[in-house]
PDB file of N, CA, C and O in Angstrom:
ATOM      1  N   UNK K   1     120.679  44.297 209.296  1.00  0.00           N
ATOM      2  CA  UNK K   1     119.755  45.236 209.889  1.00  0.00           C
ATOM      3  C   UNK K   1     120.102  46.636 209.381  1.00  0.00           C
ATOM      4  O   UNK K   1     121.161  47.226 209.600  1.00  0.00           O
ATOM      5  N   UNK K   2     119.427  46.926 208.920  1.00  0.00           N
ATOM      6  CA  UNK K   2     119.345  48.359 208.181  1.00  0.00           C
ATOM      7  C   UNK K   2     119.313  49.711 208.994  1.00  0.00           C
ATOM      8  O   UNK K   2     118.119  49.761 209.289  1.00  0.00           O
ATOM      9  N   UNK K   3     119.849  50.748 209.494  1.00  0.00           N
ATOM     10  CA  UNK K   3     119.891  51.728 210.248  1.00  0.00           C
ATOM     11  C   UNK K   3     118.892  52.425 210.776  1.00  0.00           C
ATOM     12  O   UNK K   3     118.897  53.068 211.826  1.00  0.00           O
ATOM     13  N   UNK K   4     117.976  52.262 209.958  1.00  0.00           N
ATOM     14  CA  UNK K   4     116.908  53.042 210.048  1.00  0.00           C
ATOM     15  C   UNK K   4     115.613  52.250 210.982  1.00  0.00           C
ATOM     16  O   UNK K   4     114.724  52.795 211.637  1.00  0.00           O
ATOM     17  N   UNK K   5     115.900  50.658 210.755  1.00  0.00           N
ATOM     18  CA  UNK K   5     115.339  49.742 211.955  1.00  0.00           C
ATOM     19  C   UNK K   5     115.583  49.968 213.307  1.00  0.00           C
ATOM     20  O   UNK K   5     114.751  49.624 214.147  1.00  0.00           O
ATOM     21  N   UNK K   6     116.863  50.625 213.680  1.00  0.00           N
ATOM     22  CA  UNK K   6     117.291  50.603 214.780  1.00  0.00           C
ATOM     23  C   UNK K   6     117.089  51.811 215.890  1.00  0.00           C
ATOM     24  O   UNK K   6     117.401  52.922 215.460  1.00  0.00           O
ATOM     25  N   UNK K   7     116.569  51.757 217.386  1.00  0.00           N
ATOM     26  CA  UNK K   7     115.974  52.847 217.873  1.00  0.00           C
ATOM     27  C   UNK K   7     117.822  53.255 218.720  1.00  0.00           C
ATOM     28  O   UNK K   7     118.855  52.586 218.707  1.00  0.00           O
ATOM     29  N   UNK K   8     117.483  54.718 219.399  1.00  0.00           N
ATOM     30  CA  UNK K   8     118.986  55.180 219.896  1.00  0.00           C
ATOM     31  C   UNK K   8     118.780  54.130 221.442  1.00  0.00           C
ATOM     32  O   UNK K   8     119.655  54.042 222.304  1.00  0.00           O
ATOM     33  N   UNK K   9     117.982  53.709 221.475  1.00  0.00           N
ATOM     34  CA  UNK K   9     118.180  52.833 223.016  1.00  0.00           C
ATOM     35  C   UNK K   9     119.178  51.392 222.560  1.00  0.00           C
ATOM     36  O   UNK K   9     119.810  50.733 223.386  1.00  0.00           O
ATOM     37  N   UNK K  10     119.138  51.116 221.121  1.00  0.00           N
ATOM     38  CA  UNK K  10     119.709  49.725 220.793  1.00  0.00           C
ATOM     39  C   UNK K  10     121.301  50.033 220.472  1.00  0.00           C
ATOM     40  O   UNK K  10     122.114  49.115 220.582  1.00  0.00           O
ATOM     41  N   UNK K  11     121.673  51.222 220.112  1.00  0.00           N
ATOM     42  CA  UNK K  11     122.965  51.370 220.384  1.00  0.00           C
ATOM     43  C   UNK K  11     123.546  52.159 221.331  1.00  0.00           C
ATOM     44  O   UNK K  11     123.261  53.317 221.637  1.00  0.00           O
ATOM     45  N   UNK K  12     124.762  51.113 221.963  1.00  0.00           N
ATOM     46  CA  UNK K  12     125.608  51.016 223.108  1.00  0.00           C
ATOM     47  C   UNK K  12     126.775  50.950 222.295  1.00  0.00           C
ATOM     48  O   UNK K  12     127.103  50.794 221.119  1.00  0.00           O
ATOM     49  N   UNK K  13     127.563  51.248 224.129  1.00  0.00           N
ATOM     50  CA  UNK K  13     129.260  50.965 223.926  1.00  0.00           C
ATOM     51  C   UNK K  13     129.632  49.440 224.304  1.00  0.00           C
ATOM     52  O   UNK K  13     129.133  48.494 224.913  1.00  0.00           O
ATOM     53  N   UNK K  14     130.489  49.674 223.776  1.00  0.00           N
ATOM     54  CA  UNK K  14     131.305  48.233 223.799  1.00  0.00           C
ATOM     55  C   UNK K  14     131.292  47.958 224.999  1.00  0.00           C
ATOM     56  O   UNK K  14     130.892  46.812 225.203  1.00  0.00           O
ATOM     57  N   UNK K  15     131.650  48.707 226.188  1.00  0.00           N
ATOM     58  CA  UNK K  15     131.513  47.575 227.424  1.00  0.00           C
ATOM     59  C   UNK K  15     129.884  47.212 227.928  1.00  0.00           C
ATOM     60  O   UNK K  15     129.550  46.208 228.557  1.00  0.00           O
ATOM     61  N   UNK K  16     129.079  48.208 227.512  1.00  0.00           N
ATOM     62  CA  UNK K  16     127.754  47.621 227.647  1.00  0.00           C
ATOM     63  C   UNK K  16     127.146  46.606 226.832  1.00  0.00           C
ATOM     64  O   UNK K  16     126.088  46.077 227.173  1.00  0.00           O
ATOM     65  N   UNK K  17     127.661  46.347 225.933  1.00  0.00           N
ATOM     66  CA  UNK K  17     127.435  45.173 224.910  1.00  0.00           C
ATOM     67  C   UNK K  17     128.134  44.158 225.639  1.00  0.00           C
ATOM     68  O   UNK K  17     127.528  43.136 225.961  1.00  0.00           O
ATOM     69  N   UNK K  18     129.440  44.334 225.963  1.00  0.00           N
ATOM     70  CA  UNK K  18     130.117  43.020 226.649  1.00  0.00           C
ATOM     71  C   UNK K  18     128.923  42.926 227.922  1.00  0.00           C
ATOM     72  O   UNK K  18     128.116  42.017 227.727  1.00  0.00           O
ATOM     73  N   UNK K  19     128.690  43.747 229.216  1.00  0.00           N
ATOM     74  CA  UNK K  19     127.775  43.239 229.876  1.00  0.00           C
ATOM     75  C   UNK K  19     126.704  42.750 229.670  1.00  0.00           C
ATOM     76  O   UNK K  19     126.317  41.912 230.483  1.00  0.00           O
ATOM     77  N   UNK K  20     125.804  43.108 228.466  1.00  0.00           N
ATOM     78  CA  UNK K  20     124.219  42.484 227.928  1.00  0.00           C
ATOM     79  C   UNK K  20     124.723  41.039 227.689  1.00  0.00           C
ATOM     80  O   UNK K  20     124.245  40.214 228.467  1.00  0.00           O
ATOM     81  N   UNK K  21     125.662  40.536 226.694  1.00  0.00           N
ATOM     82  CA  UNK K  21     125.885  39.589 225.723  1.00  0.00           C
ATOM     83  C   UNK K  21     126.914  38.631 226.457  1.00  0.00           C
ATOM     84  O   UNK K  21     126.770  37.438 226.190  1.00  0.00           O
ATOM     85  N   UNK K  22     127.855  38.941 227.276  1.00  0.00           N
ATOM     86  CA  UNK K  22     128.754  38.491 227.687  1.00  0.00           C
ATOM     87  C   UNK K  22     129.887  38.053 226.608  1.00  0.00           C
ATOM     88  O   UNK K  22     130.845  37.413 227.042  1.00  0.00           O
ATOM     89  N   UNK K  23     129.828  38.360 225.237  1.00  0.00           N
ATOM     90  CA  UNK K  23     130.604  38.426 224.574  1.00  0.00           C
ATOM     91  C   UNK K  23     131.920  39.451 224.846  1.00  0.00           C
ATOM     92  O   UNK K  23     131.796  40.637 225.154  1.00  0.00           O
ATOM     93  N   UNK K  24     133.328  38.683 224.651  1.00  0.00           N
ATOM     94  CA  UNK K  24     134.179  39.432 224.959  1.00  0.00           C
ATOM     95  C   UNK K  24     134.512  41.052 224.102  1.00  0.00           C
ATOM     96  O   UNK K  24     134.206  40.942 222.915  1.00  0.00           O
ATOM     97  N   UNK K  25     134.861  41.963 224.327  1.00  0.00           N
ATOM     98  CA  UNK K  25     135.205  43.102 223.405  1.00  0.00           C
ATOM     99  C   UNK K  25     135.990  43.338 222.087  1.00  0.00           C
ATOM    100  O   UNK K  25     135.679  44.020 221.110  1.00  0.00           O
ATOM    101  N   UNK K  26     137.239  42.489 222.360  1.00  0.00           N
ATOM    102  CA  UNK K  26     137.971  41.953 221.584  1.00  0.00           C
ATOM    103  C   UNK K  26     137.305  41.265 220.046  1.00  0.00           C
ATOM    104  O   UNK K  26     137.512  41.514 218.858  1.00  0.00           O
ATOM    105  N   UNK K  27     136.456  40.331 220.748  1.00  0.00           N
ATOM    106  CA  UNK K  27     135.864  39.843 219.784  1.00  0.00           C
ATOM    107  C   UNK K  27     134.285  40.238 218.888  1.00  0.00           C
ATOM    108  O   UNK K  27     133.623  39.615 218.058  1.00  0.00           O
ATOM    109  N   UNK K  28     134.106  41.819 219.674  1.00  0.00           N
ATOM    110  CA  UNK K  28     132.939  42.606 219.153  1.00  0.00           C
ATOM    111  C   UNK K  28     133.591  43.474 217.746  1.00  0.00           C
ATOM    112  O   UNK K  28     132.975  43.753 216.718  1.00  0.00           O
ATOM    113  N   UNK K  29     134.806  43.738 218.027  1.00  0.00           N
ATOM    114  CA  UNK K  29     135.189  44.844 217.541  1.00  0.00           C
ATOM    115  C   UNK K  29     135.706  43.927 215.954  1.00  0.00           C
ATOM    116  O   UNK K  29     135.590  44.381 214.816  1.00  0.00           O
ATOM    117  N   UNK K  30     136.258  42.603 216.324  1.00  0.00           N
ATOM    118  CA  UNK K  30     136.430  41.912 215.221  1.00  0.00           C
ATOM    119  C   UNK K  30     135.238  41.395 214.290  1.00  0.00           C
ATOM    120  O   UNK K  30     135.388  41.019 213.128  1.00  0.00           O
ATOM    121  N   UNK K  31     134.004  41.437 215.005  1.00  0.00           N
ATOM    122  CA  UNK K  31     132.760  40.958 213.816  1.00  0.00           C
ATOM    123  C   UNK K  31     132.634  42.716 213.265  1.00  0.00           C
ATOM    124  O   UNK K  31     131.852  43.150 212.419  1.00  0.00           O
ATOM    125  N   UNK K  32     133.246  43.173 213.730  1.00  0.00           N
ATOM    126  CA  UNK K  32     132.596  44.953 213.505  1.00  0.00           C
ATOM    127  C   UNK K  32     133.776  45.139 211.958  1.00  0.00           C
ATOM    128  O   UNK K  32     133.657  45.568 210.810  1.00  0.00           O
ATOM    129  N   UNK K  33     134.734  44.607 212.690  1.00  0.00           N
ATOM    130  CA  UNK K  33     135.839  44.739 211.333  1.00  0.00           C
ATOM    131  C   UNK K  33     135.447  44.280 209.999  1.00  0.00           C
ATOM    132  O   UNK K  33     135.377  44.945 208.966  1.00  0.00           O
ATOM    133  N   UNK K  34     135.111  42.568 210.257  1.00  0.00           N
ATOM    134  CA  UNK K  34     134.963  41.475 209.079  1.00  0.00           C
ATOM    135  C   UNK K  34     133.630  41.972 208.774  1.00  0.00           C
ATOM    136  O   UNK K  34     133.072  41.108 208.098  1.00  0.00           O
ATOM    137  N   UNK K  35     132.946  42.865 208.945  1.00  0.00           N
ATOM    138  CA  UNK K  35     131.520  43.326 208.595  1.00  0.00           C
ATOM    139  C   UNK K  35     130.321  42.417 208.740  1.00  0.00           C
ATOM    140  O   UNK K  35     129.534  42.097 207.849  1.00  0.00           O
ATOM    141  N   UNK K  36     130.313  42.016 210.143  1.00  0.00           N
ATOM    142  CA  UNK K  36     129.233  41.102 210.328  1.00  0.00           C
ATOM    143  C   UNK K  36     128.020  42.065 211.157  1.00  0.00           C
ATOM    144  O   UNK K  36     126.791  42.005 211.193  1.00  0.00           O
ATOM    145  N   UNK K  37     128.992  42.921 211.758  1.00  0.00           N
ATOM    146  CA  UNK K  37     127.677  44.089 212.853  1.00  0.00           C
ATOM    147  C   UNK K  37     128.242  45.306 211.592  1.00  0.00           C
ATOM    148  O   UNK K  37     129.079  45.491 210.709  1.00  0.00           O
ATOM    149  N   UNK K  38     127.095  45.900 212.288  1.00  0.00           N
ATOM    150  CA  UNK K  38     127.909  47.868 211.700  1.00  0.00           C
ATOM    151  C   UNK K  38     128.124  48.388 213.507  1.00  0.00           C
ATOM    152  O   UNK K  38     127.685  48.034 214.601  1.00  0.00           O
ATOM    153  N   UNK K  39     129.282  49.653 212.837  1.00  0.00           N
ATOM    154  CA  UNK K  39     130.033  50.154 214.099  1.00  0.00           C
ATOM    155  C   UNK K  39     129.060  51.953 213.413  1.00  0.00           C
ATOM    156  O   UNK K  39     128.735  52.366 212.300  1.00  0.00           O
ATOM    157  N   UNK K  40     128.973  52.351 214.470  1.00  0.00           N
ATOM    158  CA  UNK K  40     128.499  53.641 214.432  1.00  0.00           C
ATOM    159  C   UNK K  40     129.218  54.335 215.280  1.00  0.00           C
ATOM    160  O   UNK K  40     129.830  53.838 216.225  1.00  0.00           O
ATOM    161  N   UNK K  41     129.173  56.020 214.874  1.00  0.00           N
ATOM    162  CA  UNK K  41     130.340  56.906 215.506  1.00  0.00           C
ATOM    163  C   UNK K  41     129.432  57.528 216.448  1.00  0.00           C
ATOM    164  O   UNK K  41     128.254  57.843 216.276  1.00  0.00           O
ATOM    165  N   UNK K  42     130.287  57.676 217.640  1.00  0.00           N
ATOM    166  CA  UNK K  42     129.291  57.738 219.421  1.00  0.00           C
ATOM    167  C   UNK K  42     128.751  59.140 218.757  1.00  0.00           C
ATOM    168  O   UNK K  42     128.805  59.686 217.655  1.00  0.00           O
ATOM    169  N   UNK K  43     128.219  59.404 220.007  1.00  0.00           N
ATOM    170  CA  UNK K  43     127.427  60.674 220.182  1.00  0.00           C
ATOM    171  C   UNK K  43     128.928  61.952 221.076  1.00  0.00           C
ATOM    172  O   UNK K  43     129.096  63.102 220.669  1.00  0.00           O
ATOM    173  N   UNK K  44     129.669  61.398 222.115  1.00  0.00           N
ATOM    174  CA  UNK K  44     130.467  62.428 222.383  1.00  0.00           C
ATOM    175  C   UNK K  44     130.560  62.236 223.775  1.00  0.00           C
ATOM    176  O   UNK K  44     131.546  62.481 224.470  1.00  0.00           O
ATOM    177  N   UNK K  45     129.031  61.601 224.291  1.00  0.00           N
ATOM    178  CA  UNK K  45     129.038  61.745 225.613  1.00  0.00           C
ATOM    179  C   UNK K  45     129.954  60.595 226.491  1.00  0.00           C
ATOM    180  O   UNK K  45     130.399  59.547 226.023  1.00  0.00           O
ATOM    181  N   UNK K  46     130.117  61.109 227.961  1.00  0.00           N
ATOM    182  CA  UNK K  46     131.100  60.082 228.502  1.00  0.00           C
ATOM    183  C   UNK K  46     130.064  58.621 228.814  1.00  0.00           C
ATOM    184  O   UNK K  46     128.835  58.545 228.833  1.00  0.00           O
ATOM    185  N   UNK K  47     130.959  57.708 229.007  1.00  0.00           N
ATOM    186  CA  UNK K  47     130.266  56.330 229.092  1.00  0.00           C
ATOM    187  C   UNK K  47     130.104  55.648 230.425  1.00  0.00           C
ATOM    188  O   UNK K  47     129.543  54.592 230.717  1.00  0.00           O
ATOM    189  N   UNK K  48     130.845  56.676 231.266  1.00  0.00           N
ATOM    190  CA  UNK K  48     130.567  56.607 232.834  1.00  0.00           C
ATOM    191  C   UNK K  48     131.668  55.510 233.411  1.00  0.00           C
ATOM    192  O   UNK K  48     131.568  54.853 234.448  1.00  0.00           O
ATOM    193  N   UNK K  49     132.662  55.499 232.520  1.00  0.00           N
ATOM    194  CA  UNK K  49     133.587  54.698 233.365  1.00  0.00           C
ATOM    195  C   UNK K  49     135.002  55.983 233.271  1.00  0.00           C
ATOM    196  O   UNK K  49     136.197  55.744 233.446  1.00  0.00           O
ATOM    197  N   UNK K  50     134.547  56.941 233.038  1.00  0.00           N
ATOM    198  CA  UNK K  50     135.587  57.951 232.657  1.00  0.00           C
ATOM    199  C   UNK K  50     136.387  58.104 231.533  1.00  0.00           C
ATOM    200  O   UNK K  50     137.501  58.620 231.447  1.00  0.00           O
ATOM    201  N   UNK K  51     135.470  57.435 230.411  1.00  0.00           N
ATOM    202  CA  UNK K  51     136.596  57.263 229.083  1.00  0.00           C
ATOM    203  C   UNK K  51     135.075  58.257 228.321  1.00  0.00           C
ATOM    204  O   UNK K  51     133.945  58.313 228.805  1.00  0.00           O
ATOM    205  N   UNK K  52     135.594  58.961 226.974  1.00  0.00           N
ATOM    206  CA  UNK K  52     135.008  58.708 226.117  1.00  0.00           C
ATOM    207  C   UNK K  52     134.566  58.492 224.793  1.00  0.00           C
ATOM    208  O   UNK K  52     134.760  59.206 223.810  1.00  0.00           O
ATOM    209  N   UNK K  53     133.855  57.264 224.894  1.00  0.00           N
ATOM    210  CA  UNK K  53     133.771  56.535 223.655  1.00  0.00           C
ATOM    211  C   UNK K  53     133.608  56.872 222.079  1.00  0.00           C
ATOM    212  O   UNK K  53     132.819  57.817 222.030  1.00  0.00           O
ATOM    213  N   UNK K  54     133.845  56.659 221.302  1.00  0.00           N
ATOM    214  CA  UNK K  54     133.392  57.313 220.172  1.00  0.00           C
ATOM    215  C   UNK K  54     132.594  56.083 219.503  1.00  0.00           C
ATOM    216  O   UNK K  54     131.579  56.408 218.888  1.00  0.00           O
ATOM    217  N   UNK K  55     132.893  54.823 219.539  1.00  0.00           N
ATOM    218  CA  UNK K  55     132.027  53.706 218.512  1.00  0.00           C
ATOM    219  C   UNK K  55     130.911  53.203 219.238  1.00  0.00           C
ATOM    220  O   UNK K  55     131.119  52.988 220.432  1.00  0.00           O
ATOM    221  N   UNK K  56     129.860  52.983 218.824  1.00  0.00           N
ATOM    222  CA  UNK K  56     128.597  52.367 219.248  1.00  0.00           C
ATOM    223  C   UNK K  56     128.505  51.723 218.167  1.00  0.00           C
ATOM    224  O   UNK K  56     128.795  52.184 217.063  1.00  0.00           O
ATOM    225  N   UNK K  57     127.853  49.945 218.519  1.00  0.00           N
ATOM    226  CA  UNK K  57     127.215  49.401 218.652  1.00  0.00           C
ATOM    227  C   UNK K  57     125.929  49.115 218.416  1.00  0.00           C
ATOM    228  O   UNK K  57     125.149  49.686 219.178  1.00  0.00           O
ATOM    229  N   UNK K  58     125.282  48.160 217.310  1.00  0.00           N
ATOM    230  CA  UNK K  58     124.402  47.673 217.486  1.00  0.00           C
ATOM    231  C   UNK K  58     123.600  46.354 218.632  1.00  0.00           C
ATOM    232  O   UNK K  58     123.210  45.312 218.107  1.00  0.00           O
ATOM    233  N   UNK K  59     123.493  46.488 219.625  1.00  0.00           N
ATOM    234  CA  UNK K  59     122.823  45.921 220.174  1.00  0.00           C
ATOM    235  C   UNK K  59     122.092  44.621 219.624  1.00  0.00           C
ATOM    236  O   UNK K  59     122.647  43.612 220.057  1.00  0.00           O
ATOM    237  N   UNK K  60     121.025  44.352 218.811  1.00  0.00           N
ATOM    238  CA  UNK K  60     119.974  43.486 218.229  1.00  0.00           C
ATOM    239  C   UNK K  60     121.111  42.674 217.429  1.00  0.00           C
ATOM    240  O   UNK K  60     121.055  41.445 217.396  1.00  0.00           O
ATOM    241  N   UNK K  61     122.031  43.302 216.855  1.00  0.00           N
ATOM    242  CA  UNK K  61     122.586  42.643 216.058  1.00  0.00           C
ATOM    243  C   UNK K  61     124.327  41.879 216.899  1.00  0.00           C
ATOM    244  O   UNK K  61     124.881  40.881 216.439  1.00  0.00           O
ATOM    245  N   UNK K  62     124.636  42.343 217.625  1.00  0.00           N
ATOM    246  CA  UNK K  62     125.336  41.289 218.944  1.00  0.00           C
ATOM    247  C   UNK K  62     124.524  40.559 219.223  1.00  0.00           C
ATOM    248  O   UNK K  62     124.765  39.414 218.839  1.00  0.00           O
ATOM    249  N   UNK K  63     123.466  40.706 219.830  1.00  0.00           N
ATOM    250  CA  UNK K  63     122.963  39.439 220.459  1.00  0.00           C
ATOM    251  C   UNK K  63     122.311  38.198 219.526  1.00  0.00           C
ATOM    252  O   UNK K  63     122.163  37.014 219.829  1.00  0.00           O
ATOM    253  N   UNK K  64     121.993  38.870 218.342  1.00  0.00           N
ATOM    254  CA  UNK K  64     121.836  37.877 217.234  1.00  0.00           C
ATOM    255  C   UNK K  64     123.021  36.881 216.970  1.00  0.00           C
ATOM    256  O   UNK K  64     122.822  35.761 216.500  1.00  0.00           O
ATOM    257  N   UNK K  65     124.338  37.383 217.320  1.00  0.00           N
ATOM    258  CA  UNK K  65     125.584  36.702 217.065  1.00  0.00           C
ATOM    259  C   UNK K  65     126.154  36.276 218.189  1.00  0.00           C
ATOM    260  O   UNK K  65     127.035  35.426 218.315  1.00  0.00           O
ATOM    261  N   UNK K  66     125.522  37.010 219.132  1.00  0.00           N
ATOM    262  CA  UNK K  66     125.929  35.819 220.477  1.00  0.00           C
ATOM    263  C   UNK K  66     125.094  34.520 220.731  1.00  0.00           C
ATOM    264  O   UNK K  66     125.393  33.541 221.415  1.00  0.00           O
ATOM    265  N   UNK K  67     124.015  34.760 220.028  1.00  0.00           N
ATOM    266  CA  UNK K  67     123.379  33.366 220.132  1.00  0.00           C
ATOM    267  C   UNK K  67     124.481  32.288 220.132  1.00  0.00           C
ATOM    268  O   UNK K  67     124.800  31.666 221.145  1.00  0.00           O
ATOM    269  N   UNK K  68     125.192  32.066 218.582  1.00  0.00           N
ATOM    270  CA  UNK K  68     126.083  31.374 218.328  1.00  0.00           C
ATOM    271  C   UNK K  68     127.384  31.066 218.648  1.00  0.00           C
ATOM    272  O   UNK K  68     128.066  30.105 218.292  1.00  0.00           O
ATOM    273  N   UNK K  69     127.783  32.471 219.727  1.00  0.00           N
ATOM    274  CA  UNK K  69     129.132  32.247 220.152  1.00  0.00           C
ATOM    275  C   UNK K  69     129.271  31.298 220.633  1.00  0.00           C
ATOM    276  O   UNK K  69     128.248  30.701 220.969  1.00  0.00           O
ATOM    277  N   UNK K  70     130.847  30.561 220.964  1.00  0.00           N
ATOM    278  CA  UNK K  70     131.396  29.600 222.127  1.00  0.00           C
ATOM    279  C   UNK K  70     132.819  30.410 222.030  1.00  0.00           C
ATOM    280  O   UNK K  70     133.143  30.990 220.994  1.00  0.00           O
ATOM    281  N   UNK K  71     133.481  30.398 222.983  1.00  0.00           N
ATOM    282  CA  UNK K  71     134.653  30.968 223.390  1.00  0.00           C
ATOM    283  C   UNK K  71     135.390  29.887 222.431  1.00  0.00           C
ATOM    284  O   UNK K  71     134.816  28.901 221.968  1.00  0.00           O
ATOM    285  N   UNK K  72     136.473  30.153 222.248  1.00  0.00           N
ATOM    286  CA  UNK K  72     138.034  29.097 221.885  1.00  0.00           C
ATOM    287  C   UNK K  72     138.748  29.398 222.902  1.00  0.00           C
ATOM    288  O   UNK K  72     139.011  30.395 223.575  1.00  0.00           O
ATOM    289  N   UNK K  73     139.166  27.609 222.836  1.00  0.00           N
ATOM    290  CA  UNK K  73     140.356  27.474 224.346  1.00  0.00           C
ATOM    291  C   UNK K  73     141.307  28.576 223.628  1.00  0.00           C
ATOM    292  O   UNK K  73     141.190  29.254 222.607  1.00  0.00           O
ATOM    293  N   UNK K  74     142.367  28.434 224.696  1.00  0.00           N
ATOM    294  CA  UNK K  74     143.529  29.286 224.549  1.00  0.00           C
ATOM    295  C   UNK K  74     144.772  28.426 224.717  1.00  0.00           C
ATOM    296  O   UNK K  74     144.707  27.471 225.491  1.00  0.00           O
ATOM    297  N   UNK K  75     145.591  28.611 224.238  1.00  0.00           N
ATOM    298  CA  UNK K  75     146.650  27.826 225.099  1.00  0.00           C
ATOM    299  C   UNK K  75     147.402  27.882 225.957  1.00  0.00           C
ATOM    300  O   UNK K  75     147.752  29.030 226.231  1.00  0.00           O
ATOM    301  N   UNK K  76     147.956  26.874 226.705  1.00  0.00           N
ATOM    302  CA  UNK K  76     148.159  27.080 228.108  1.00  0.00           C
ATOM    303  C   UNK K  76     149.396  28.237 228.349  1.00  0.00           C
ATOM    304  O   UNK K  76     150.214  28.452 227.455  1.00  0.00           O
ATOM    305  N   UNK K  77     149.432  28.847 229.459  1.00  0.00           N
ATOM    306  CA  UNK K  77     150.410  29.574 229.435  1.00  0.00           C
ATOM    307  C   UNK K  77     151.975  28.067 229.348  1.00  0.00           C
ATOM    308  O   UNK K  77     151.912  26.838 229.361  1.00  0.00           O
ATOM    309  N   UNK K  78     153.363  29.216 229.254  1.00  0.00           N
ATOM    310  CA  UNK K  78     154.345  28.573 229.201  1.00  0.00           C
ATOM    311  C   UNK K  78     154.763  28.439 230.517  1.00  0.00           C
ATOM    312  O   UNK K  78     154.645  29.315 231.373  1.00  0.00           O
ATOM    313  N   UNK K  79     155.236  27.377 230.672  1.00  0.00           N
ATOM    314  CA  UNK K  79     155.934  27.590 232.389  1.00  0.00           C
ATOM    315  C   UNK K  79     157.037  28.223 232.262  1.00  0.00           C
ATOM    316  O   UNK K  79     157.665  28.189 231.204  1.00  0.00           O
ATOM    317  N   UNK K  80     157.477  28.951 233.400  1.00  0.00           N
ATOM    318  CA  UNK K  80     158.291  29.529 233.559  1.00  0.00           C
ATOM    319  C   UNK K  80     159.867  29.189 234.046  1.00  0.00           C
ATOM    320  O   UNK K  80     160.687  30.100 234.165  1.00  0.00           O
TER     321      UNK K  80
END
């Protein structure tokens, strides 16, 4: 998706992407790395949880890739 497709309502922050998509954050920031989304630099403003953000998010293009998500197990913790 090309930048210029995209309106300022479709990019968000990462925890609003985790709430739309239910995709974890962790694993937003890693398709953002391996260049599967593009990461864009925030606007400045706060994000209302008292932090503020600098990377946004494509929107259209998470949820295109959450279609396909499934979590991976984890392994069990160790007993103690």
């Amino acid at each position: 998706m090309r930048p210029a497709e995209l309106y300022t309502r479709d990019l968000v922050f990462e925890h609003e992407a985790v709430a739309a998509t239910g995709v974890p954050g962790p694993t937003i920031r890693q398709w953002a790395r391996r260049g599967k989304i593009q990461r864009f630099q925030g606007n400045g403003r706060y994000s209302g949880q008292g932090h503020e953000y600098k990377t946004m998010y494509a929107l259209p293009e998470i949820e295109q890739l959450a279609a396909n998500y499934r979590p991976m197990p984890q392994r069990a913790p160790k007993a103690a």
